Coordinates of C-alpha atoms and ligand atoms in Angstrom, one line a residue:
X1 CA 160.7 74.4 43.2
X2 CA 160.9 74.6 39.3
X3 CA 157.5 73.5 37.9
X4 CA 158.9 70.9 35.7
X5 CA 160.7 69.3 39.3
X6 CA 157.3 66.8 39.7
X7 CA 154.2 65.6 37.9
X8 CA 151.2 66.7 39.0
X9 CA 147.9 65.0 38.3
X10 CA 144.5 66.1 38.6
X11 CA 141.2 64.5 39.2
X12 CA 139.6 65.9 35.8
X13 CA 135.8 66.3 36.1
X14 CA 135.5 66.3 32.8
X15 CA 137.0 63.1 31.8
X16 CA 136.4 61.7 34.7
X17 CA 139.9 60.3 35.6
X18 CA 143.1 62.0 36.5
X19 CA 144.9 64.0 34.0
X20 CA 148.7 65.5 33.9
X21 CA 148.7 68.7 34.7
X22 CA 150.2 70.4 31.6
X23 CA 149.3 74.3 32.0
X24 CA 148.6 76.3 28.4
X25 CA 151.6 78.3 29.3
X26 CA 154.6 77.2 30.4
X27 CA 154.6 78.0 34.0
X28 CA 151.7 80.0 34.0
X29 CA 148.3 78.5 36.1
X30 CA 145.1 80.4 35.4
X31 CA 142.1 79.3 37.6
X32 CA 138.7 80.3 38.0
X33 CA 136.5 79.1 41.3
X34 CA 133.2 80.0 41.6
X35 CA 132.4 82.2 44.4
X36 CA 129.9 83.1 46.8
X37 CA 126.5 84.2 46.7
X38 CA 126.8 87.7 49.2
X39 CA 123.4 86.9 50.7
X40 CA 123.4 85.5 53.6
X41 CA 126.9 84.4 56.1
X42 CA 129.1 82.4 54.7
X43 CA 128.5 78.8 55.7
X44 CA 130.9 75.6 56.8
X45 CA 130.4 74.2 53.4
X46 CA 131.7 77.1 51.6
X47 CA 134.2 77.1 53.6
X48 CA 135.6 73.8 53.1
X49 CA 135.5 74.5 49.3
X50 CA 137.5 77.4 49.6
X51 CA 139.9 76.2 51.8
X52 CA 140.4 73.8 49.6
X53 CA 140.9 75.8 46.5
X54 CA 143.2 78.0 48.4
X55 CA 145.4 75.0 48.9
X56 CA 145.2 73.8 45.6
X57 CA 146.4 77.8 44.6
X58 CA 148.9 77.7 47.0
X59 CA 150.7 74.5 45.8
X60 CA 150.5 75.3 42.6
X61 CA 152.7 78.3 43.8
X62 CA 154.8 76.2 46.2
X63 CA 155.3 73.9 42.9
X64 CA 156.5 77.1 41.1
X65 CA 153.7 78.2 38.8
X66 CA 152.8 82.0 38.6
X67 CA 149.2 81.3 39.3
X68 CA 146.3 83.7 38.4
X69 CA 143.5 82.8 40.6
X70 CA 140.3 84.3 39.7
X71 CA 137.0 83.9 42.2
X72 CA 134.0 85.9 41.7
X73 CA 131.5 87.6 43.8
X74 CA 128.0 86.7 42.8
X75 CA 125.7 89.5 43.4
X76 CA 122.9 89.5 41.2
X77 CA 121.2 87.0 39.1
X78 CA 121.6 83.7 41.4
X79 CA 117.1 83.3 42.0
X80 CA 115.8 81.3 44.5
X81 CA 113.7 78.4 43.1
X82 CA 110.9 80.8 43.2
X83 CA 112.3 83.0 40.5
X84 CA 113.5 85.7 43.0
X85 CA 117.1 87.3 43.0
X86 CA 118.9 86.2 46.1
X87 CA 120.2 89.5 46.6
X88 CA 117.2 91.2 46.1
X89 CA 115.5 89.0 48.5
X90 CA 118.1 89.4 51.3
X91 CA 117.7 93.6 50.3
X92 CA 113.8 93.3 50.8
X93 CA 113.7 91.5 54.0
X94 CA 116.0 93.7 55.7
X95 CA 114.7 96.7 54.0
X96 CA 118.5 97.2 52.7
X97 CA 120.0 98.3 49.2
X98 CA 121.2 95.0 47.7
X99 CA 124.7 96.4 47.3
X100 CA 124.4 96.8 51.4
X101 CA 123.4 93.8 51.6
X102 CA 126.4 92.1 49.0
X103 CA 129.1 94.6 51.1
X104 CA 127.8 93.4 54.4
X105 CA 128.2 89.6 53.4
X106 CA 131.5 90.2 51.2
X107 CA 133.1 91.8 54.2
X108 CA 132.3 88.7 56.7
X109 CA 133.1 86.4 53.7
X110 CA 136.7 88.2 53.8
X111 CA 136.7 88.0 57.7
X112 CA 136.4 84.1 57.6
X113 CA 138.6 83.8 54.6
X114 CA 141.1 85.1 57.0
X115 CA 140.6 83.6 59.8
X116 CA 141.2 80.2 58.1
X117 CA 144.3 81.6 56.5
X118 CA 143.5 81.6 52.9
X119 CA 145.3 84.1 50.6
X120 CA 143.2 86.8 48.8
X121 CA 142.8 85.4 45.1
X122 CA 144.4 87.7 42.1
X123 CA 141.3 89.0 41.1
X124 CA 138.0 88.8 42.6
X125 CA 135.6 90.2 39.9
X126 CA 131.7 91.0 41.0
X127 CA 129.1 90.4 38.3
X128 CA 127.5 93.5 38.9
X129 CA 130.5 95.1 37.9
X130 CA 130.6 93.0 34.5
X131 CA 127.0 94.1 33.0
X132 CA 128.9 94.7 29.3
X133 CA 130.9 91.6 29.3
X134 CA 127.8 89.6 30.1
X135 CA 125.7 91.5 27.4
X136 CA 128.5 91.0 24.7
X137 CA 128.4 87.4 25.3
X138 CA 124.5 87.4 24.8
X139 CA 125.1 89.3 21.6
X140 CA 128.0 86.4 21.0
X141 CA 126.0 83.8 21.4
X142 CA 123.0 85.2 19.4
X143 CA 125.1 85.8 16.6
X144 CA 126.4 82.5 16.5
X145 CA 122.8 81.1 16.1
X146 CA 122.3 79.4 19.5
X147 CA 120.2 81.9 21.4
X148 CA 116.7 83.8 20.6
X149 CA 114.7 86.0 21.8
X150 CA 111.4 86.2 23.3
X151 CA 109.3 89.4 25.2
X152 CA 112.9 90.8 26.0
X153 CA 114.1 88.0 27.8
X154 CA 117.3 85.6 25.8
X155 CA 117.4 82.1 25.8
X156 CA 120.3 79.7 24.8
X157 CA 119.1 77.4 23.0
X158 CA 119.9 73.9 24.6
X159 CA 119.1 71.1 21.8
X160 CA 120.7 73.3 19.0
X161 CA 124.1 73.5 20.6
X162 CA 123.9 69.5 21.4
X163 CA 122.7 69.0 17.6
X164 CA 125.2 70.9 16.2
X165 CA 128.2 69.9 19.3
X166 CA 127.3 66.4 20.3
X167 CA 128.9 65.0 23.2
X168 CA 129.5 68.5 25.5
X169 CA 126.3 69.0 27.1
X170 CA 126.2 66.7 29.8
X171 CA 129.7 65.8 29.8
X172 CA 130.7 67.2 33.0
X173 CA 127.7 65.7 34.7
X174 CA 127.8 62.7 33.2
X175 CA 124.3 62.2 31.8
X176 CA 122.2 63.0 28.8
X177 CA 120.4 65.9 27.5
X178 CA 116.7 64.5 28.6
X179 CA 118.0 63.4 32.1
X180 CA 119.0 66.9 32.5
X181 CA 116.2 68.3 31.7
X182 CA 114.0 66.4 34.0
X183 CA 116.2 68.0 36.4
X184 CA 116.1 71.8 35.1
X185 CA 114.0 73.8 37.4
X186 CA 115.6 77.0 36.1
X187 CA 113.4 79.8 35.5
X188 CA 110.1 78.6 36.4
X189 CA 108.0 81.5 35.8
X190 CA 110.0 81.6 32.0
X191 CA 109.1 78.4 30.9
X192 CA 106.7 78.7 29.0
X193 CA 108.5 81.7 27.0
X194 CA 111.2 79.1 26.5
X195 CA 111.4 76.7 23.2
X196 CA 111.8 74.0 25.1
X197 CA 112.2 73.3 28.7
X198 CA 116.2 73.0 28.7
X199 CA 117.2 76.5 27.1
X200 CA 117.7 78.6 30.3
X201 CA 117.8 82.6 30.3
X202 CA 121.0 84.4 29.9
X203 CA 118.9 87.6 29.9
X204 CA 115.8 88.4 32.0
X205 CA 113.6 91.0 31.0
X206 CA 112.7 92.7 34.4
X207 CA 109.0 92.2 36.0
X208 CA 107.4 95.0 38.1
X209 CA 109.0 95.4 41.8
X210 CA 113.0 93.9 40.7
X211 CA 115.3 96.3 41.7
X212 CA 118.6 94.6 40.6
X213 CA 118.3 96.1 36.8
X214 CA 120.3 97.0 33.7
X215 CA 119.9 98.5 30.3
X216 CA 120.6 95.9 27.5
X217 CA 119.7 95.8 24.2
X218 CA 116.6 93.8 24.7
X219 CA 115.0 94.8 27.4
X220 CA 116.0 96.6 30.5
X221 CA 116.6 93.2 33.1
X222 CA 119.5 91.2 34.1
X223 CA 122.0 88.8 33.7
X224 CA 121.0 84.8 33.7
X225 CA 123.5 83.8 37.0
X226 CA 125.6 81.3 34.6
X227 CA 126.5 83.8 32.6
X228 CA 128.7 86.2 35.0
X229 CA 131.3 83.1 35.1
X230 CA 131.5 82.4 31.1
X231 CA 131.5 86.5 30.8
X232 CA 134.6 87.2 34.0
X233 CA 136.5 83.5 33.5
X234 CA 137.1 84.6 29.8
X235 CA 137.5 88.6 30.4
X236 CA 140.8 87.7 33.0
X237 CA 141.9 84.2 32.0
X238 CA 141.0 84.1 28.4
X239 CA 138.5 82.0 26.2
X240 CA 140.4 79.1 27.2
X241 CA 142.3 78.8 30.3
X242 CA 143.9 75.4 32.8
X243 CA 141.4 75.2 35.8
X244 CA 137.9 76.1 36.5
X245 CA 136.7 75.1 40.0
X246 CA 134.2 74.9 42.2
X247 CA 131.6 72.4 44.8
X248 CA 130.3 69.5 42.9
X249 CA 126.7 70.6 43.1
X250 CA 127.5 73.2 40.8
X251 CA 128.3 70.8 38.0
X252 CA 124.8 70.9 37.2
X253 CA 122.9 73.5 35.7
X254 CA 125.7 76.0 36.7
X255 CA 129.0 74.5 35.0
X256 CA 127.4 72.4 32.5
X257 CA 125.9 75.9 31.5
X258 CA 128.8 77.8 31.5
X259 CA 130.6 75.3 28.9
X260 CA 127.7 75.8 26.6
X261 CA 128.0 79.1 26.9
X262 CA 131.5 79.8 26.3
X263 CA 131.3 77.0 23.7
X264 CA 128.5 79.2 22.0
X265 CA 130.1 82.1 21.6
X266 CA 133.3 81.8 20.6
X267 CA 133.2 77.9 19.5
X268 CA 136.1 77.1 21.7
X269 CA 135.9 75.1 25.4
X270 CA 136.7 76.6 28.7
X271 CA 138.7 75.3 31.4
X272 CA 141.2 72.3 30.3
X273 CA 140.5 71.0 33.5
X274 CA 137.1 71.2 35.8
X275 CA 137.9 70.3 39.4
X276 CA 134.9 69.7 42.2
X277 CA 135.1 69.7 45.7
X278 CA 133.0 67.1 47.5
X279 CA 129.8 68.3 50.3
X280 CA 130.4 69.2 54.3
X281 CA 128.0 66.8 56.1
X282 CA 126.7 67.1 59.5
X283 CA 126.1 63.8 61.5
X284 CA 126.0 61.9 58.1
X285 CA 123.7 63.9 56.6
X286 CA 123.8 67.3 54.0
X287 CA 124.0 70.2 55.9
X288 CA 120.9 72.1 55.4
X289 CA 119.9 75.1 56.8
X290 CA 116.1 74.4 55.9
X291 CA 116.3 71.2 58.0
X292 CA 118.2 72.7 61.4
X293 CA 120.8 70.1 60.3
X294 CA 123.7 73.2 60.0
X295 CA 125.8 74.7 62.5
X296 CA 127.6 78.0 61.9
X297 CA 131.6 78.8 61.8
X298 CA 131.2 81.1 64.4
X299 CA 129.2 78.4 66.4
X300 CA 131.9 75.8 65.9
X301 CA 134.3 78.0 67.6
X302 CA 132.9 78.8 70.6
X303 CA 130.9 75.5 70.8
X304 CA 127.3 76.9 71.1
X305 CA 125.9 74.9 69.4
X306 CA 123.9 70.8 70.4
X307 CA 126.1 69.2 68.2
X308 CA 129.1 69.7 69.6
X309 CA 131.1 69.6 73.6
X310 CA 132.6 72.6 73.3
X311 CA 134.5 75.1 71.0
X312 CA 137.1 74.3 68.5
X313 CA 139.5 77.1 67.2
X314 CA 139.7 77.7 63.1
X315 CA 143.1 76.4 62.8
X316 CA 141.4 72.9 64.2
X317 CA 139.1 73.2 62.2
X318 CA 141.2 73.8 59.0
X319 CA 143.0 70.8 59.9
X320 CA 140.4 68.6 60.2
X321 CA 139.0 69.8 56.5
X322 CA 142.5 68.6 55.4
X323 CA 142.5 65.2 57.2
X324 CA 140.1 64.3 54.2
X325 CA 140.8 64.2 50.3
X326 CA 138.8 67.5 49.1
X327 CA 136.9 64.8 46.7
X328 CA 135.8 63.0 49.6
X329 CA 132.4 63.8 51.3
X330 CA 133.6 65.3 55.1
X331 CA 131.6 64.5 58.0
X332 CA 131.5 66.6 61.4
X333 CA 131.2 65.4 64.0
X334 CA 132.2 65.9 68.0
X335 CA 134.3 63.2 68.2
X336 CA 136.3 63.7 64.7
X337 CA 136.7 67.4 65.6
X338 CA 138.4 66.1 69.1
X339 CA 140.9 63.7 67.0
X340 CA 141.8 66.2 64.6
X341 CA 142.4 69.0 67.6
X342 CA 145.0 66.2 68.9
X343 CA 146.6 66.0 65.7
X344 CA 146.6 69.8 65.1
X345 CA 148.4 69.9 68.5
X346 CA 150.9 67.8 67.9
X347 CA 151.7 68.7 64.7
X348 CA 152.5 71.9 66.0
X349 CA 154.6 70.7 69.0
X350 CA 156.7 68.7 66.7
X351 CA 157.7 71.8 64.3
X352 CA 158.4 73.5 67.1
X353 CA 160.7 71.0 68.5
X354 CA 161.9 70.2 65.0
X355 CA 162.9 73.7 64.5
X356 CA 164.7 74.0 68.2
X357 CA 166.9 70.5 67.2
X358 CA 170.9 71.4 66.6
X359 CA 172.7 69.5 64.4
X360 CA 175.2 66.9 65.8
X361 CA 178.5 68.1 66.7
X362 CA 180.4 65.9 65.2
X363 CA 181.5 66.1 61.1
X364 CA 179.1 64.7 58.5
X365 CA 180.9 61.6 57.2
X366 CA 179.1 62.1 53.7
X367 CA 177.2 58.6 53.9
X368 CA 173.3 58.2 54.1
X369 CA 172.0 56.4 57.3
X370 CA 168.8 54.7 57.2
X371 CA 167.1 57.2 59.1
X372 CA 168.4 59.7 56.4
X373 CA 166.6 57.3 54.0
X374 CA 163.7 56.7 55.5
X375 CA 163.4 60.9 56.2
X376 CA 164.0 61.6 52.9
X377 CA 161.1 58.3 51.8
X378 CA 158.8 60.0 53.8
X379 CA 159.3 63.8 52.4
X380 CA 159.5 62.4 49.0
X381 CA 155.9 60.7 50.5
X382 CA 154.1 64.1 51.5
X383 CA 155.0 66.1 47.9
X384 CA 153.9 63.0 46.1
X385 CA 150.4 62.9 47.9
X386 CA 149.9 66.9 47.2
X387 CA 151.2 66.0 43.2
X388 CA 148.4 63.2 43.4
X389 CA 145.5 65.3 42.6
X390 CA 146.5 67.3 46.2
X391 CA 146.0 64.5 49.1
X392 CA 146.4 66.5 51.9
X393 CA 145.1 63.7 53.9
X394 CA 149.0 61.8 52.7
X395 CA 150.5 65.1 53.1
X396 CA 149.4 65.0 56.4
X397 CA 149.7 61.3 57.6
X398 CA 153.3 61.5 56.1
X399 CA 154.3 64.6 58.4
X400 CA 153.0 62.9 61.2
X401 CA 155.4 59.8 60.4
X402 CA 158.2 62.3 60.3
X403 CA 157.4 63.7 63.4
X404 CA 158.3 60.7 64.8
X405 CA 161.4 60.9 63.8
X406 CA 161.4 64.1 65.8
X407 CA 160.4 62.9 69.1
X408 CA 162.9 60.0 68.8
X409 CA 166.1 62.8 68.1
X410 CA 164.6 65.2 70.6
X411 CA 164.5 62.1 73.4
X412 CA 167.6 61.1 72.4
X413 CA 165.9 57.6 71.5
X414 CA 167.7 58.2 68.2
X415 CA 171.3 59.3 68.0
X416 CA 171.2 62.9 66.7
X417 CA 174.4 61.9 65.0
X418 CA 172.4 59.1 63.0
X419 CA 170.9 62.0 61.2
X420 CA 172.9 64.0 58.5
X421 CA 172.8 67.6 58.9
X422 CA 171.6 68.2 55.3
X423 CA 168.8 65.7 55.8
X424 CA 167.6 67.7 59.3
X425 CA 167.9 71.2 57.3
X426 CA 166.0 69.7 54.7
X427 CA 163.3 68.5 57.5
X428 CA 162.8 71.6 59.1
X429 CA 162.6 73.1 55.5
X430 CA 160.0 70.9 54.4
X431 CA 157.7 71.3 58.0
X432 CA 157.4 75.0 57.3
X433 CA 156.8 74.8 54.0
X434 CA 154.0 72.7 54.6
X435 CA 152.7 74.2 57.7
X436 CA 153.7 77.9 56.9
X437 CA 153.1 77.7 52.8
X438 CA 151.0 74.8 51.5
X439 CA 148.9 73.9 54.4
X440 CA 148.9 77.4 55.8
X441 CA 148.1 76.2 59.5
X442 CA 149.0 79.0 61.9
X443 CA 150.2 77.9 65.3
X444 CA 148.1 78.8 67.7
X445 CA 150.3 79.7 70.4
X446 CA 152.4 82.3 68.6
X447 CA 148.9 83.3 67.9
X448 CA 148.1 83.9 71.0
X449 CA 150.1 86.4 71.9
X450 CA 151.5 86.5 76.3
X451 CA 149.3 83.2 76.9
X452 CA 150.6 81.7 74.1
X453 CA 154.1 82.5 75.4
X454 CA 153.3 81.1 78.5
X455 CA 151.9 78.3 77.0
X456 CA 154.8 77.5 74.7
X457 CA 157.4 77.9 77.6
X458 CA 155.8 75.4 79.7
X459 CA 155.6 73.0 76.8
X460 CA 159.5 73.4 76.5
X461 CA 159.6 73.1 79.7
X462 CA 157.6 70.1 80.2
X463 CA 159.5 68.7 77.2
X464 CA 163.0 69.0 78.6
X465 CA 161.6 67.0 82.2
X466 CA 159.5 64.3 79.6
X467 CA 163.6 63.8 77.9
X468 CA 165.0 63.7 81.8
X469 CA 162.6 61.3 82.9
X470 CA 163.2 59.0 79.2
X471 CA 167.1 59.0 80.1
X472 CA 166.5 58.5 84.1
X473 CA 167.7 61.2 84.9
X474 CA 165.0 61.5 88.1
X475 CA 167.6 64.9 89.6
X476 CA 166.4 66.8 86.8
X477 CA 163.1 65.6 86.3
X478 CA 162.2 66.1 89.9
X479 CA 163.9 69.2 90.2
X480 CA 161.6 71.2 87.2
X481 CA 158.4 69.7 89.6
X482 CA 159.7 71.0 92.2
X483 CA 161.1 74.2 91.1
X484 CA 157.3 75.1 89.1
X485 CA 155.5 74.1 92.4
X486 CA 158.0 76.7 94.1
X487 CA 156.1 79.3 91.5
X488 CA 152.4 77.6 91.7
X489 CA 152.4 75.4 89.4
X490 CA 151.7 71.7 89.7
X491 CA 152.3 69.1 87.1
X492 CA 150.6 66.0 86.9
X493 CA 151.7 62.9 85.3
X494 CA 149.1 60.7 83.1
X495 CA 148.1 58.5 80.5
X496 CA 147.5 61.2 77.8
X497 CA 151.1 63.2 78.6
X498 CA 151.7 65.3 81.4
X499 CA 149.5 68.3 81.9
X500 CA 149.8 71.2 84.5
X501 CA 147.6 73.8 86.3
X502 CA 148.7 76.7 88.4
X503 CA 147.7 77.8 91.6
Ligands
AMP601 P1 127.1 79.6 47.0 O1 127.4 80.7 47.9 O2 125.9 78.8 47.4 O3 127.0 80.0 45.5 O4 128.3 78.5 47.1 C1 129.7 78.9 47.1 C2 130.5 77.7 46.9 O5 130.4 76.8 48.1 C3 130.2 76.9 45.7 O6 131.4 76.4 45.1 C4 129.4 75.7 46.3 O7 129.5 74.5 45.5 C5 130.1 75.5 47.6 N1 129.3 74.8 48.6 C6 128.0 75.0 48.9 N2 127.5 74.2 49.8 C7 128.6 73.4 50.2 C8 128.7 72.3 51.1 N3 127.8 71.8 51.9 N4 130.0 71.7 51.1 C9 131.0 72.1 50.3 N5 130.9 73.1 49.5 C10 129.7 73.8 49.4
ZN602 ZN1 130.3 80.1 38.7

């Protein structure tokens, strides 16, 4: 596609409606997500955001932009509410370097990243990596009057920047200065260093027993945890670049932080356009691991876990992230993983049969059919969902609409000859890209290697004896029972479909 082909609109945090997508450079996307924390294993909700950034990356490909997609690795500066650095903390209590302990949790974050079938982003910068980019932005900032220092340790200075810039603290949030405030519980044990209790640190002097340390020009300590994403955002994308992404409880302190930073030193804003991601709930409520109310990746798939039946595979899992808007809260539960592993299924079936349909032997007349219309409605249906600030639940409730129009040509309920060629070539064209490019769902059963071949012949199998039995023909359909008991294998006939077992 050529990027100027459709109009793509984004839900803009920052002005809080959706905005045109017009990119600084002419088919150039630059994005920045925030990344993980390399502490502990990646959770559910971490995943969800990123799967849904990768989509958002890979349609902005599909749509034709050259996209640079930046998302960090946070590991240092991120403290726990009591003032300690999370990587430290993870180093201490398993008596580890903290750079063993960042590899060890990078590595399995790059496991699951695969196994949901994301693509690696452009460049994946690590703050530790970006000490001097973070300390020339202190030294940025403090020359453009909005930080100070105290005992070693740099604050920005909060009501300065909104005296003298009214109107962009608190804008991505929503809410005013003194609401925010009430809220800030950064650096507890700094506070009273601090002017007043909404500057934050973007350089900690280091107390006895941190490990996690760096020379500066104020004090041997370490980078405030906002700071790595003003400092790596500008260093790869520029001072001001299209997207900057991430889960909406980052929007406050961490994004609302990183404006003012990048604002402060070098007077300019960020990201055009801030995009958030909405929380992963379990049984209605916030997954928490303090609370018991989580339930790991690993403990989806092979269902060992009380709050679910049994295991459901990634690519299940992935697809029932994208039966819900990425803006809309998602809930897990048992029974909304079982519909969305029906869906996945059949969603699958039908590209495979899609992709087996011939064309009809006779010539193409040239004239449009009303199923060629109403194919054509329903693809123009899909892409306009994803241009709609990327609805993959409309992407997907429009493919499943199409896939009707599948099972109708494969059973012959619809004349094959009702459908244009062009329109089918377009069809199957349109499935993969979806499944294969935008969506990125990987069928399980070429997955799966011999089963999955096994698998996916009986399916075919079962398919051609479902079309038999649709036309009557009862010699056929009885012949395929007969012939797979010969080998073992009985079918059943059901409500839900026909299933089959051997031996
Ligand atoms: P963290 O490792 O905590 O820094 O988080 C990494 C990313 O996952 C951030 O963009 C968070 O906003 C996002 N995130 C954290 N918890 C959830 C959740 N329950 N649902 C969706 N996204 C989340
Ligand atoms: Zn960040």
């Amino acid at each position: 596609m050529n990027t100027s082909d459709r109009t793509l609109k984004l839900y803009n945090s920052l002005t809080g409606k959706k905005d045109v997508f017009q990119p600084l450079h002419e088919g150039h996307a630059g994005m920045y997500v925030c990344g993980p924390t390399v502490y502990y294993d990646v959770h559910l909700g971490n995943c969800r955001t990123f799967v849904s950034f990768d989509i958002i990356y890979r349609y902005l490909n599909a749509l034709g932009y050259q996209v640079r997609y930046v998302r960090n690795i946070t590991d240092v500066g991120h403290l726990t509410d009591d003032g300690e650095d999370r990587m430290a903390k993870g180093a201490r209590v398993a008596q580890l370097e903290p750079m063993e302990v960042a590899q060890k949790y990078t590595v399995g974050f790059h496991d699951m990243m695969r196994i949901f079938n994301t693509l690696p982003p452009s460049i994946e910068p690590r703050a530790t990596g970006h000490i001097p980019e973070q300390i020339e932005m202190v030294q940025d900032i403090l020359s453009r009057g909005y930080g100070y220092e105290r005992n070693g340790s740099v604050y920005f200075n909060v009501r300065k920047f909104d005296r003298e810039n009214p109107g962009i603290y608190g804008q991505l949030s929503g809410r005013v200065l003194d609401e925010l405030m009430a809220e800030s519980r950064d650096n507890l044990k700094s506070q009273d260093e601090k002017n007043d209790p909404a500057d934050f640190a973007i350089w900690m002097k280091a107390r006895p027993g941190d490990i996690m340390v760096w020379k500066s020009p104020w004090s041997v300590g370490f980078p405030g945890w906002h700071l790595e994403c003003s400092a790596m955002s500008t260093k790869y994308l520029g001072q001001t670049f299209d997207i900057h992404g991430g889960g909406n409880d980052l929007k406050f302190p961490h994004h609302e932080n990183e404006i003012a930073q990048n604002q402060g030193a070098c007077g300019c804003a960020p990201a055009r356009y801030w995009l958030h991601t909405n929380m992963l709930l379990l049984n209605g409520k916030k997954m928490s691991k303090s609370d018991g109310n989580t339930i790991t990746p690993v403990e989806l798939f092979t269902g060992d876990s009380p709050f679910v039946s049994k295991g459901y595979s990634p690519m299940v899992v992935k697809f029932f992230m994208l039966m819900a808007h990425y803006r809309s809260t998602l809930d897990i539960t048992d029974e909304a993983l079982a519909a969305a592993e029906k869906g996945y299924r059949k969603l699958m079936e039908t590209n495979r049969i899609l992709q087996s349909l011939r064309p009809a032997d006779q010539p193409y007349d040239g004239s449009e059919s009303a199923a060629d219309r109403a194919i054509l409605d329903g693809i123009d249906t899909a892409f306009s969902g994803m241009d709609d600030d990327f609805n993959t639940a409309i992407a997907l409730a429009s493919l499943s609409e199409l896939g009707s129009f599948v099972h109708k040509i494969a059973n012959k309920q619809l004349d094959a000859g009702e459908v244009s060629p062009w329109v089918l070539e377009r069809l199957k064209t349109v499935f993969n890209a979806f499944i294969v490019d935008i969506l990125a769902l990987q069928d399980e059963l070429d997955a799966a290697g011999d089963t999955g071949t096994v698998e996916g012949l009986m399916q075919l199998i079962l398919d051609i004896r479902a079309n038999a039995r649709t036309q009557k023909d009862w010699g056929t359909s009885d012949k395929i029972r007969d012939g797979l008991a010969a080998v073992g294998i009985s079918v059943k006939d059901g409500k839900e479909g026909t299933s089959w077992t051997k031996g």
